[in-house]
XYZ file of C-alpha atoms in Angstrom:
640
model
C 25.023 29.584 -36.745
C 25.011 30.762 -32.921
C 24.749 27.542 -30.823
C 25.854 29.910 -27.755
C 21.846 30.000 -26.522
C 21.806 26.412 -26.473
C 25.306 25.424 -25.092
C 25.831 28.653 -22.636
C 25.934 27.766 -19.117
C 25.999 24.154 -19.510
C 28.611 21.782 -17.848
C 30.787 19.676 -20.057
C 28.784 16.245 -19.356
C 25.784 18.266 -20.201
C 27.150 19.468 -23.434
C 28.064 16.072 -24.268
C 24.491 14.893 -23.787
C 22.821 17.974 -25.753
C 24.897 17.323 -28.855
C 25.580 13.742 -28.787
C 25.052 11.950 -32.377
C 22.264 10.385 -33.334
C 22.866 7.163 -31.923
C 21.209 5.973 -28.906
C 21.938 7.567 -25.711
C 21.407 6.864 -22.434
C 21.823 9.827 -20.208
C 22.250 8.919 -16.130
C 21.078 11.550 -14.605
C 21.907 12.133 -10.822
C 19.505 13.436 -8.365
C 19.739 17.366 -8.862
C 22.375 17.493 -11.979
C 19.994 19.224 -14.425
C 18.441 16.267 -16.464
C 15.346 18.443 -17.409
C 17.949 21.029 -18.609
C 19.565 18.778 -20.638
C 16.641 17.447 -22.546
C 15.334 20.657 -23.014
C 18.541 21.873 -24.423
C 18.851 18.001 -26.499
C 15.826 19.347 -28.576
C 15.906 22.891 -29.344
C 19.814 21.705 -30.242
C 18.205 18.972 -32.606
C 15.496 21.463 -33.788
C 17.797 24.815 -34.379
C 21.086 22.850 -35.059
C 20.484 19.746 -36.520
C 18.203 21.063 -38.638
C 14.992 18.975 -37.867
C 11.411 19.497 -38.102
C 9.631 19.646 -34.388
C 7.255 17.126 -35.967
C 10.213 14.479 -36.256
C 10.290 14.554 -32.476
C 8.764 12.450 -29.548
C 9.030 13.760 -26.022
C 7.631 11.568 -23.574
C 7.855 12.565 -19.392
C 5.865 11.041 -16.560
C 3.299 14.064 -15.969
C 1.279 16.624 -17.985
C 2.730 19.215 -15.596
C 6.532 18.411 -16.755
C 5.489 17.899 -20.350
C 3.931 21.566 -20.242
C 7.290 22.785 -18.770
C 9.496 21.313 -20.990
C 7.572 22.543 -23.946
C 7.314 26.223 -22.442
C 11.323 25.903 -22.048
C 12.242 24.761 -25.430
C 9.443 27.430 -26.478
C 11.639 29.919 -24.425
C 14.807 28.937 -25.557
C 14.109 28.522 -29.758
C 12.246 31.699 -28.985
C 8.996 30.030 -31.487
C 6.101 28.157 -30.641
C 6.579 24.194 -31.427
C 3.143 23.375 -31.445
C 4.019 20.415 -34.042
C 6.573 18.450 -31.609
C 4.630 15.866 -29.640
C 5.260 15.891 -25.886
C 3.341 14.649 -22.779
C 2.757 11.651 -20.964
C 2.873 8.140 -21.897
C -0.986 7.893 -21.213
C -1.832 11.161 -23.306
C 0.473 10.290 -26.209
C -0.953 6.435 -26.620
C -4.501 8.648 -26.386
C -3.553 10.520 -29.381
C -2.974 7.961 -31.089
C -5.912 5.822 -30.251
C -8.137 8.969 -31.488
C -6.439 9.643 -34.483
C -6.467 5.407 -35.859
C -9.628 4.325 -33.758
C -10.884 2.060 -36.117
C -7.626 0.418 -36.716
C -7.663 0.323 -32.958
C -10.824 -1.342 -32.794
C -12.122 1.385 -30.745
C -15.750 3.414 -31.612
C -14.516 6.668 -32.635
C -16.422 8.362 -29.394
C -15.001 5.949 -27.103
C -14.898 7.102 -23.387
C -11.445 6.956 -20.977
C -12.421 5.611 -17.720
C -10.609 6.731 -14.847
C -9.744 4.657 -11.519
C -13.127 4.963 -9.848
C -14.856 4.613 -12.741
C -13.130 1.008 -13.509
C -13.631 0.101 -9.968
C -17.268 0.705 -9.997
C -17.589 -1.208 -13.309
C -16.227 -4.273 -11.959
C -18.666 -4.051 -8.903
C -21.533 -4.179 -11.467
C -19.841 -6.941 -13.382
C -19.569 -9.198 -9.877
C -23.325 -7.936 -9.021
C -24.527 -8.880 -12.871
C -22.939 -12.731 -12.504
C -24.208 -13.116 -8.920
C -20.678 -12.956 -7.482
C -20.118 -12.440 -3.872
C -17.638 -8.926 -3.393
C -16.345 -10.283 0.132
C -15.035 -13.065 -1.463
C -14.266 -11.807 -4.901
C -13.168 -8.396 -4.127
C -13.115 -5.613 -6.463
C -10.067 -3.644 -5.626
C -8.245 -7.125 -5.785
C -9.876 -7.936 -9.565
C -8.832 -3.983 -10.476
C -5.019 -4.939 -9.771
C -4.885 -7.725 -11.574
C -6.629 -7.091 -14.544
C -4.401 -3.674 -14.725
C -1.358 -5.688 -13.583
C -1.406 -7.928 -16.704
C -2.572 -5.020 -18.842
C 0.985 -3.308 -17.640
C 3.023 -6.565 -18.928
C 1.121 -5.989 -22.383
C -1.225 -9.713 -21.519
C -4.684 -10.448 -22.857
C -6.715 -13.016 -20.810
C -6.298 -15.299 -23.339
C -2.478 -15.107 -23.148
C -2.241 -15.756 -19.098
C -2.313 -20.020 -17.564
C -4.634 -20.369 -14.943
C -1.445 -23.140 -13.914
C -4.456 -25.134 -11.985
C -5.071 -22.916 -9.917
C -9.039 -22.529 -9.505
C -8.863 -18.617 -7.904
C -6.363 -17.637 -10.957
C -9.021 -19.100 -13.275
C -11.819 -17.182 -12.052
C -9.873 -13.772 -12.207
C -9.116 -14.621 -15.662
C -12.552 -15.451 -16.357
C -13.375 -11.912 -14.767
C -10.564 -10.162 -16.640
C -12.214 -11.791 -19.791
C -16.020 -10.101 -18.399
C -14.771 -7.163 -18.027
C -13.113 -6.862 -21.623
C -16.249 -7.741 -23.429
C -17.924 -4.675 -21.164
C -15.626 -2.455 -22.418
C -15.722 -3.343 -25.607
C -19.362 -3.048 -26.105
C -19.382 0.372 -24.009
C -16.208 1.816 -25.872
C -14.833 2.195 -22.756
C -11.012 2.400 -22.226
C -9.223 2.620 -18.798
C -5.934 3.989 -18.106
C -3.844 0.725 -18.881
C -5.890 0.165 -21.727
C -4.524 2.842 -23.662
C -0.742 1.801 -23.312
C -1.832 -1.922 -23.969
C -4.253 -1.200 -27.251
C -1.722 1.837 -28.450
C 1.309 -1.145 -28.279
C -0.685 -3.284 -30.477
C -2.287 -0.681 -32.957
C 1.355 -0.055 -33.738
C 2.288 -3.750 -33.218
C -0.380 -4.978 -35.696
C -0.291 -2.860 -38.322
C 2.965 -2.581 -40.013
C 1.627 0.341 -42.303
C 0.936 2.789 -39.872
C 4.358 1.277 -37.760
C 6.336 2.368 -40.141
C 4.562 5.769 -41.134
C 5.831 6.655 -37.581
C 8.797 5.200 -37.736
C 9.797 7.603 -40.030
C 8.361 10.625 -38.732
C 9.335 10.237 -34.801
C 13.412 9.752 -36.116
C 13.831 10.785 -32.286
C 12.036 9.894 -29.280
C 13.195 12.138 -25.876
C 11.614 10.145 -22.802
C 12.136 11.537 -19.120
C 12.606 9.477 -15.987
C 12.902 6.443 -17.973
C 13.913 4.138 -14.406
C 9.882 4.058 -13.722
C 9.169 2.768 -16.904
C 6.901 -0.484 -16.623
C 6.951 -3.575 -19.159
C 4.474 -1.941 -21.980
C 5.783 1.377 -21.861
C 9.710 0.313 -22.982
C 7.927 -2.481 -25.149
C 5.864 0.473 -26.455
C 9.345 2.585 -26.809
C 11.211 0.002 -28.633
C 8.797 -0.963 -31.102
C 8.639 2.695 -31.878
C 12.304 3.158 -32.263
C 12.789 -0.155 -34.383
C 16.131 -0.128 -35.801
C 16.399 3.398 -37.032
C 15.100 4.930 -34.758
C 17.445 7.339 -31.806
C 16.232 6.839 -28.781
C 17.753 9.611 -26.119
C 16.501 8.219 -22.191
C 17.296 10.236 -19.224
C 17.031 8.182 -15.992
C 18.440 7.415 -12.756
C 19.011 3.879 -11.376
C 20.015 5.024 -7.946
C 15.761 6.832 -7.595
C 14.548 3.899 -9.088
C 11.403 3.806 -6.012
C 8.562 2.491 -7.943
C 8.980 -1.310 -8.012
C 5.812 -1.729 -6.266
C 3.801 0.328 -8.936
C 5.500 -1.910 -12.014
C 8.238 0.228 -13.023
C 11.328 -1.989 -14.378
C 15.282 -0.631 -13.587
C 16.479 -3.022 -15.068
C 15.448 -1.851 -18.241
C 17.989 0.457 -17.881
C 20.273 -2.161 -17.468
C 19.324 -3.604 -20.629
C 19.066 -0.308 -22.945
C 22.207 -0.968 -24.188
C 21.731 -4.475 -25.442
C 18.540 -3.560 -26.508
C 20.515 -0.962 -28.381
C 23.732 -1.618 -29.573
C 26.146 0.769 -29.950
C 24.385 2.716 -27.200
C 26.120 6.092 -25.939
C 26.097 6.140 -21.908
C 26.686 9.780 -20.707
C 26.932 10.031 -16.706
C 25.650 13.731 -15.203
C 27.512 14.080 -11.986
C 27.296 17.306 -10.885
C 25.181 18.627 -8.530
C 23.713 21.746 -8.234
C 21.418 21.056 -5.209
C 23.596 20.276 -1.856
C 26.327 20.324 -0.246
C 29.270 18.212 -0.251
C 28.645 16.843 2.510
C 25.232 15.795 1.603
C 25.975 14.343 -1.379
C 29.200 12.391 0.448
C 26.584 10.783 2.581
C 24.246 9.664 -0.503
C 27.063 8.499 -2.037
C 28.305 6.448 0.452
C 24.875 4.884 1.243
C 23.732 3.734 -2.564
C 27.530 2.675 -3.059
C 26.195 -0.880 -1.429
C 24.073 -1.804 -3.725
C 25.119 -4.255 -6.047
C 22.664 -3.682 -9.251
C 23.671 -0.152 -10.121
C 25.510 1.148 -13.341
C 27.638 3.834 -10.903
C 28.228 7.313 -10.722
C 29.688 9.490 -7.636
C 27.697 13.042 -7.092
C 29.793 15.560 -6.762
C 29.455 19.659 -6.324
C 31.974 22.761 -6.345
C 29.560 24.415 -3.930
C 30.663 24.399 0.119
C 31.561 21.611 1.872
C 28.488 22.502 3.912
C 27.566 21.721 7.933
C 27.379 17.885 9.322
C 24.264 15.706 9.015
C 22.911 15.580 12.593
C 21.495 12.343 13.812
C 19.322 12.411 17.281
C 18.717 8.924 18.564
C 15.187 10.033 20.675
C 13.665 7.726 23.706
C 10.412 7.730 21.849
C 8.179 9.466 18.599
C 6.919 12.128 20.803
C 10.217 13.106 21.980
C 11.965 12.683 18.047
C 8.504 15.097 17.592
C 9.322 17.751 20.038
C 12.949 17.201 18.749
C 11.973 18.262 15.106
C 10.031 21.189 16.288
C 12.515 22.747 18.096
C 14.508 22.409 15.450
C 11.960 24.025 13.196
C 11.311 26.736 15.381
C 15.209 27.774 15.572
C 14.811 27.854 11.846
C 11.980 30.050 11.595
C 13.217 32.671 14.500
C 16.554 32.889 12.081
C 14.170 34.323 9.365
C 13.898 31.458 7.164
C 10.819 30.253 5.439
C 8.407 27.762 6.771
C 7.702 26.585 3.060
C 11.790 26.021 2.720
C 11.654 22.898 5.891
C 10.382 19.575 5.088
C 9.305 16.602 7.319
C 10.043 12.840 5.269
C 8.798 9.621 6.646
C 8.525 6.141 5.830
C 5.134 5.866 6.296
C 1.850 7.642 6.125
C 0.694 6.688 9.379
C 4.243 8.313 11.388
C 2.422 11.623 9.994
C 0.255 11.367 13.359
C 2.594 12.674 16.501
C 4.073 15.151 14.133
C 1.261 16.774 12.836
C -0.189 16.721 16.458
C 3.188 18.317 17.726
C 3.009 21.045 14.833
C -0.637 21.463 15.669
C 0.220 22.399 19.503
C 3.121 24.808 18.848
C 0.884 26.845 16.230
C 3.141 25.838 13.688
C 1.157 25.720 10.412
C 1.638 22.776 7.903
C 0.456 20.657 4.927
C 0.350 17.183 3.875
C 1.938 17.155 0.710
C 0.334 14.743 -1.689
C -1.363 13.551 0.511
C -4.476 14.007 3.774
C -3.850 15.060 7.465
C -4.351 12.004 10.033
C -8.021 12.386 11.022
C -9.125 13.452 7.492
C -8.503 10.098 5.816
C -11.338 7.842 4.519
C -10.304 4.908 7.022
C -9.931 7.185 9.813
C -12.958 8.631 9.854
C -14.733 5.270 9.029
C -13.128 4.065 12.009
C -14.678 7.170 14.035
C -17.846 7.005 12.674
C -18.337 3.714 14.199
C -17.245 4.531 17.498
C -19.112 7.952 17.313
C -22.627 5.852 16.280
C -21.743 2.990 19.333
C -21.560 6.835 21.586
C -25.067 7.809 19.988
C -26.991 6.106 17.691
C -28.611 8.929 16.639
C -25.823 9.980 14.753
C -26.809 10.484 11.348
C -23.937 11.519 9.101
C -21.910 8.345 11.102
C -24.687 6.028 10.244
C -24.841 7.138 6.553
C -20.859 6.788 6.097
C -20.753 3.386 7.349
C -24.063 1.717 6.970
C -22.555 -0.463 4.059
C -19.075 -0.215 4.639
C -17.785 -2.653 4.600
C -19.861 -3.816 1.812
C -23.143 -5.675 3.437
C -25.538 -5.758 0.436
C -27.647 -2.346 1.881
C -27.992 -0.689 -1.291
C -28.491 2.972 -2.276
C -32.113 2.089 -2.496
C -32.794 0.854 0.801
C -30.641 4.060 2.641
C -33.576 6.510 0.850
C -35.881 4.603 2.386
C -34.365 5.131 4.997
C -34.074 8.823 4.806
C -37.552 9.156 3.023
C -39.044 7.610 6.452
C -36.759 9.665 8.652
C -38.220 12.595 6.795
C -41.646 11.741 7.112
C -41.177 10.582 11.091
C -38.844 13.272 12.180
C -36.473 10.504 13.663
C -32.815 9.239 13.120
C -31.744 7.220 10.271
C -31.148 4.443 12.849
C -34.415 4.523 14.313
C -35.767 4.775 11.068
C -33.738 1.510 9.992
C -35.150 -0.490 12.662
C -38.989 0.628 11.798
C -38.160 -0.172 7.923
C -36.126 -3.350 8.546
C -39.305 -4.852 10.324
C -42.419 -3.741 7.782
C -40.766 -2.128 4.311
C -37.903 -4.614 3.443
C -37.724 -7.702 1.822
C -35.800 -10.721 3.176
C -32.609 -10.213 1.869
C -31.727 -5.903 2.751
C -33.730 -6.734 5.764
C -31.678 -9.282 6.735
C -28.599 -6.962 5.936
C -29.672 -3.861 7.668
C -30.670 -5.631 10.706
C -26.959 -7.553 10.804
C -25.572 -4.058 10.596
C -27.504 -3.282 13.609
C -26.792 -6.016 15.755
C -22.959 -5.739 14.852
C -23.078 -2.211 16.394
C -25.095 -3.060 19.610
C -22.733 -6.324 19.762
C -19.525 -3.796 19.680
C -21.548 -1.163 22.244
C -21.854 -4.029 24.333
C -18.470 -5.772 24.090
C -16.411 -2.548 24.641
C -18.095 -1.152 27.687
C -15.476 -0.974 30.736
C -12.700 -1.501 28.016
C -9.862 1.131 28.515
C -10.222 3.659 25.888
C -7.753 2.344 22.999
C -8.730 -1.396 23.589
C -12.268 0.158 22.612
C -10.749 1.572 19.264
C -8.521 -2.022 18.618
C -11.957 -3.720 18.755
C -13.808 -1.839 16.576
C -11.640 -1.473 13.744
C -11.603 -5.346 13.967
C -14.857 -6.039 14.742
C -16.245 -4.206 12.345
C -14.790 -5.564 9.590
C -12.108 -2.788 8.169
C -9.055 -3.816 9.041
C -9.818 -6.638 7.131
C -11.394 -5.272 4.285
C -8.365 -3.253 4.140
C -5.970 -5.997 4.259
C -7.859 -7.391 0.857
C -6.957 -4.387 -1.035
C -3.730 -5.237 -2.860
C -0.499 -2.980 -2.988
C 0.984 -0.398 -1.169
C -2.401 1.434 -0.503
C -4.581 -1.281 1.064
C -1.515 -1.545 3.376
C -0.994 2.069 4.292
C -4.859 2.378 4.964
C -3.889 -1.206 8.060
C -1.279 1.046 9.174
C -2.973 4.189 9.727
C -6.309 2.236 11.209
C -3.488 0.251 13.620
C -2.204 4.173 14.500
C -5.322 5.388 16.016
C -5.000 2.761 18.672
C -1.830 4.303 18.993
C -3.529 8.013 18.818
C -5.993 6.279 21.417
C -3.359 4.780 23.722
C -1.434 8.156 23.817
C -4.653 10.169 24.725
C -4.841 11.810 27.973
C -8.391 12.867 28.891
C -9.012 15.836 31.183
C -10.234 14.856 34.696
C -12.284 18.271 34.004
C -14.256 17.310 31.193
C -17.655 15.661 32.133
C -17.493 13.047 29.342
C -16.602 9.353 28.276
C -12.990 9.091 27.582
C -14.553 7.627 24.222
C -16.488 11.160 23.775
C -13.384 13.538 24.482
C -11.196 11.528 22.128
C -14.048 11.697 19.128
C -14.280 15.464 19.900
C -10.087 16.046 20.240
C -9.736 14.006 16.737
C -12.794 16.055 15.308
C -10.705 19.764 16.316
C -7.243 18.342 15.142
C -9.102 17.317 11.666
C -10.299 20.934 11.241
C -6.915 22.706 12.484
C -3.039 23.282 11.570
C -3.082 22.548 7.828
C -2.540 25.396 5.861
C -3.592 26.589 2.587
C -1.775 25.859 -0.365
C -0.284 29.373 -0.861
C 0.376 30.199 2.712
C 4.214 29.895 4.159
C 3.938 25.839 5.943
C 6.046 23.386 6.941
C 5.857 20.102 4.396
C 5.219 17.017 5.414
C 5.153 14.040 3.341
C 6.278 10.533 2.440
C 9.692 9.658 1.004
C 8.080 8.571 -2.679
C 6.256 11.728 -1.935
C 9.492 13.782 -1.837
C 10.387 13.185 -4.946
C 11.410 15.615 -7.621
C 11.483 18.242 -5.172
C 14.551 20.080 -3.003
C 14.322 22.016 0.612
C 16.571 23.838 2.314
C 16.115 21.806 5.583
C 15.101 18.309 5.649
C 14.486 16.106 8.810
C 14.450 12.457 7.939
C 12.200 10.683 10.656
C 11.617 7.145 11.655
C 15.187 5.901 10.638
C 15.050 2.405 12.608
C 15.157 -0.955 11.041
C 11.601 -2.217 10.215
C 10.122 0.891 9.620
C 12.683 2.245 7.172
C 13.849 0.166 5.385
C 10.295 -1.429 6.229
C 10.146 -4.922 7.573
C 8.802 -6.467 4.753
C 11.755 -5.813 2.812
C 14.470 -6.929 4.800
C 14.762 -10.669 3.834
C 14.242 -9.464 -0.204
C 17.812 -8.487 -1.757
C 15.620 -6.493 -4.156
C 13.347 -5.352 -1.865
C 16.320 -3.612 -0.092
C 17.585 -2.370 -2.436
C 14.635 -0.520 -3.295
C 14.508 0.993 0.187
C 17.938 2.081 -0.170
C 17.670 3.707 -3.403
C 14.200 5.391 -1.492
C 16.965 6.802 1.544
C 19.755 8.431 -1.188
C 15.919 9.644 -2.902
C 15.452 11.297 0.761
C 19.022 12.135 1.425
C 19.560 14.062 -1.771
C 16.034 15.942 -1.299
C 18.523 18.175 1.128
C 20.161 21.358 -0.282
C 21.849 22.785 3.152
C 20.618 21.199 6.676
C 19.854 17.403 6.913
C 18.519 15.850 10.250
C 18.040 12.338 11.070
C 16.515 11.132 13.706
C 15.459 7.237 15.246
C 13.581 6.155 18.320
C 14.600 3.282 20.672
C 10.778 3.126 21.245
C 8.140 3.776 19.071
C 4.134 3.139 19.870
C 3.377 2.612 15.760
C 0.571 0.448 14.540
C -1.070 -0.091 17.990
C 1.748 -1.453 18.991
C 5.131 -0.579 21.033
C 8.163 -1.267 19.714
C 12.199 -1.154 20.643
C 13.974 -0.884 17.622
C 17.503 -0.622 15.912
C 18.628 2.451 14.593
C 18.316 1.764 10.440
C 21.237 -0.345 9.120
C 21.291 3.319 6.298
C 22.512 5.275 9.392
C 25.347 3.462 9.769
C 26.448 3.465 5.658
C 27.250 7.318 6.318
C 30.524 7.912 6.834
C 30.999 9.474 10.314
C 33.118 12.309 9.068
C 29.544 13.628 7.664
C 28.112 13.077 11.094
C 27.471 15.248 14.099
């Protein structure tokens, strides 16, 4: 037999990994050394070589796109379609499953997936059915948890309220919002890991039927695996079973989102006799690059080690630029950029990394002035996110009442009790009276309404008069600070658990910044208030390109990766922004940051710029800060 297809052009560590035995493997897989190669290769080897059916195979990676290029590959390379080989996510396999043994499952056989939204709004009705207030018992919180114990494979009736009266009631609500679900057939996202773990868990027949027909499960990324996915993997594999992970412990970034590294670390007691195969090579950047990376995960403790390395050119120095403030580390970058692009290089081959979301602000307004086009990768420009705009519709409706489209996207936001019901009767009598939904409020509030939505529509009213009232004279971003706290958002925000409710403070805390930095034209026969609602509405609606048309990236560090540019500028490097302040004082915690910088470092396949600010307005606030302790972990032989 001709292996040459399957073995040609692969590096020795790679052909070590493709034809290992069938024993366990576990295959570390540094950032740009072919790992989807590799387990491409590991199954058409298994398939054309080994001799195996497609059928005896399990390929599990972390998104539908990857799954459908890794079967397209090994389509490619076998040159025959494998339509019998399972392969997709974790979600879509434990979905298969679920439909194919649904009443073993427990589940109707129609049963409906829910997605995020849809599990959000059905714990609103649950607090509305049992009369439970939603500012004190807030949904997004109640979402979390119930998923969060759902992730760790826990049932309400496994989890210890440990006297504490809040943790009771959440497991009482967890324990509601089963019963819904049950009766409805519904099934959300972390349902169908959990229920797919214990259809296999509880019934040892159909265990062991796929036992013996998966004799080799393939699984992708396996560092962002959480608790009920590798409990999931290693009932699966039992003790026959060959079990071939590809992972990375140095891009190990999702802590926050329940993914486990150390499960990594504990593969091979988990698996005895496991076979650990290191990739090394690179095929991404330079030497230099990869030096740096190096050098900066080398201090963390809780790795299992590797050194990149590449036979490509040593490559140019990283440049670091220490800037007086963001909007001069801003022009910095785009003078960069624009060097780039008069050389004859692609927009679409420069990306901008940051920290944060809210950073995104001075250098999408830079971009925006130099005509630069760009796009928010993964993600919305400044002015176009939900809290943004919720934040300028109230200031737009304190400007003029008669605002309509403001009122509408904030008359029960925060949540106030004025239901869907009562804003059609609002409409309905703006209709019919040819007036503003405000005006029409105040005329409904009085004769139309009971008690209870009149009560709430009229509070609504009076909290925008009080913030009209209490912001007149203020300068223009001491206006913006109080209503985003007035109003209630920035706390509403603060409730929502995670990373998100926190990126949605930050970005609310930047417009004050946005606000601060404004400069209104002497010229212009408007409020300051008015010119900066009508310069945020223009930058909403300019600079971000189409998805097919030649931009600059921009995005977030977790953002970034996966994916490779020519140039990269890392922005914001200063100690409690990156790594963030929170962070700091956790060993852990830093280490995650860390392991997020090589992520960003190693996104870089020629030019890498890094750049810090002694000052930085961020938040609403100014700050002087130290340049970021990762700066410092480069060797300066790799620094310009």
């Amino acid at each position: 037999m001709d292996v040459t297809p399957i073995l040609e052009n692969l590096n020795d560590a790679q052909r070590q990994a493709v034809t290992a035995p069938a024993e366990p493997a576990l295959v570390i897989a540094g950032a740009g050394s072919g790992k989807t190669r590799v387990l491409v290769h590991r199954a058409a080897w298994l398939i054309d070589v080994e001799g195996l059916s497609p059928q005896s195979l399990l390929a599990v990676t972390f998104t539908n796109k990857a799954a459908a290029e890794m079967r397209g590959r090994i389509e490619t390379l076998l040159k025959l379609p494998v339509q019998h080989l399972w392969i997709g996510t974790f979600h879509g396999l434990a979905h298969r499953m679920l439909r194919r043994h649904w009443r073993e499952a427990g589940l109707p056989q129609n049963f409906q997936i829910i997605d995020s939204d849809d599990q959000l709004r059905l714990i609103k009705r649950l607090l509305k059915n049992l009369e439970i207030d939603d500012s004190r018992w807030v949904p997004r919180e109640i979402q979390w948890f119930i998923n969060a114990q759902k992730d760790e494979g826990l049932r309400p009736q496994h989890l210890d309220d440990e006297g504490d009266a809040d943790r009771r009631q959440m497991i009482s609500l967890y324990q509601s919002y089963e019963e819904i679900c049950q009766r409805g057939g519904l099934v959300d996202f972390a349902e169908l890991l959990l229920r797919a773990h214990e259809l296999l868990r509880d019934n040892a027949e159909l265990l062991s039927h796929y036992r013996r027909r998966f004799q080799h499960l393939l699984v992708d990324e396996f560092q962002d695996t959480n608790a009920i996915q590798y409990a999931w993997l290693r009932l699966l594999a039992g003790d026959e079973g060959v079990p071939f992970v590809v992972g990375d412990d140095d891009q190990s970034i999702y802590r926050w989102r329940g993914a486990r590294v150390e499960h990594i670390h504990r593969f091979q007691k988990d698996f005895p006799g496991t076979h650990v195969i290191k990739l090394e090579q690179n095929y991404r950047s330079t030497a230099t690059i990869l030096n740096a990376a190096n050098a900066v995960i080398a201090n963390n403790s809780s790795r299992l080690g590797k050194n990149l390395w590449t036979e490509d050119v040593t490559g140019e120095a990283i440049r670091v630029y220490s800037a007086y403030n963001e909007r001069d580390e801003a022009d910095f970058v785009i003078g960069r950029l624009r060097d780039w692009i008069d050389q004859g290089n692609a927009r679409a081959d420069a990306a901008i990394l940051y920290r944060s979301n809210a950073q995104s602000r001075v250098l999408e307004e830079g971009l925006i002035n130099s005509r630069i086009p760009y796009r928010v990768y993964g993600g919305l420009r400044f002015f176009e996110r939900a809290e943004i705009k919720d934040a300028l519709a109230y200031l737009r409706l304190i400007s003029n009442r008669d605002d309509d489209s403001s009122f509408e996207r904030i008359v029960n936001k925060p949540t106030r009790g004025i239901g869907a019901r009562t804003v059609e009767l609002m409409r309905s009598y703006a209709r019919a009276n040819a007036c503003s939904l405000w005006r029409a409020a105040a005329a409904i509030a009085s004769d139309n309404l009971n008690g209870r939505a009149a009560n709430a529509v009229n509070a609504f009213m009076s909290t925008i008069e009080r913030m009209a009232r209490e912001t007149k004279g203020l300068d223009l971003h001491d206006q913006v600070d109080h209503v985003i706290h007035a109003s209630g958002l920035v706390d509403f925000f603060k409730k929502d658990k995670g990373e998100k409710g926190e990126t949605r403070v930050e970005n609310l805390l930047e417009l004050v910044s946005a606000a601060k930095s404004f400069e209104p034209d002497p010229a212009e026969e408007m409020s300051p208030l008015d010119e900066f609602l009508s310069h945020a509405a223009l930058e909403a609606g300019e600079g971000q390109a189409d998805a097919w048309e030649d931009c600059v990236q921009l995005m977030t560090m977790h953002s970034a990766k996966g994916l490779e540019f020519p140039l990269v500028f890392m922005c914001g490097m200063e100690d409690g922004l990156f790594p963030h302040q929170r962070s700091i004082a956790d060993p852990h915690g830093l280490e995650e940051e860390r392991r997020l910088c090589y992520v960003g470092i190693t996104r870089a396949k020629q030019a890498l710029y890094i750049t810090h600010a002694e000052q930085r307005r961020l938040h609403g606030m100014d700050n002087f800060s130290q340049p970021s302790r990762f700066i410092a972990e480069i060797p300066e032989e790799h620094v310009e």
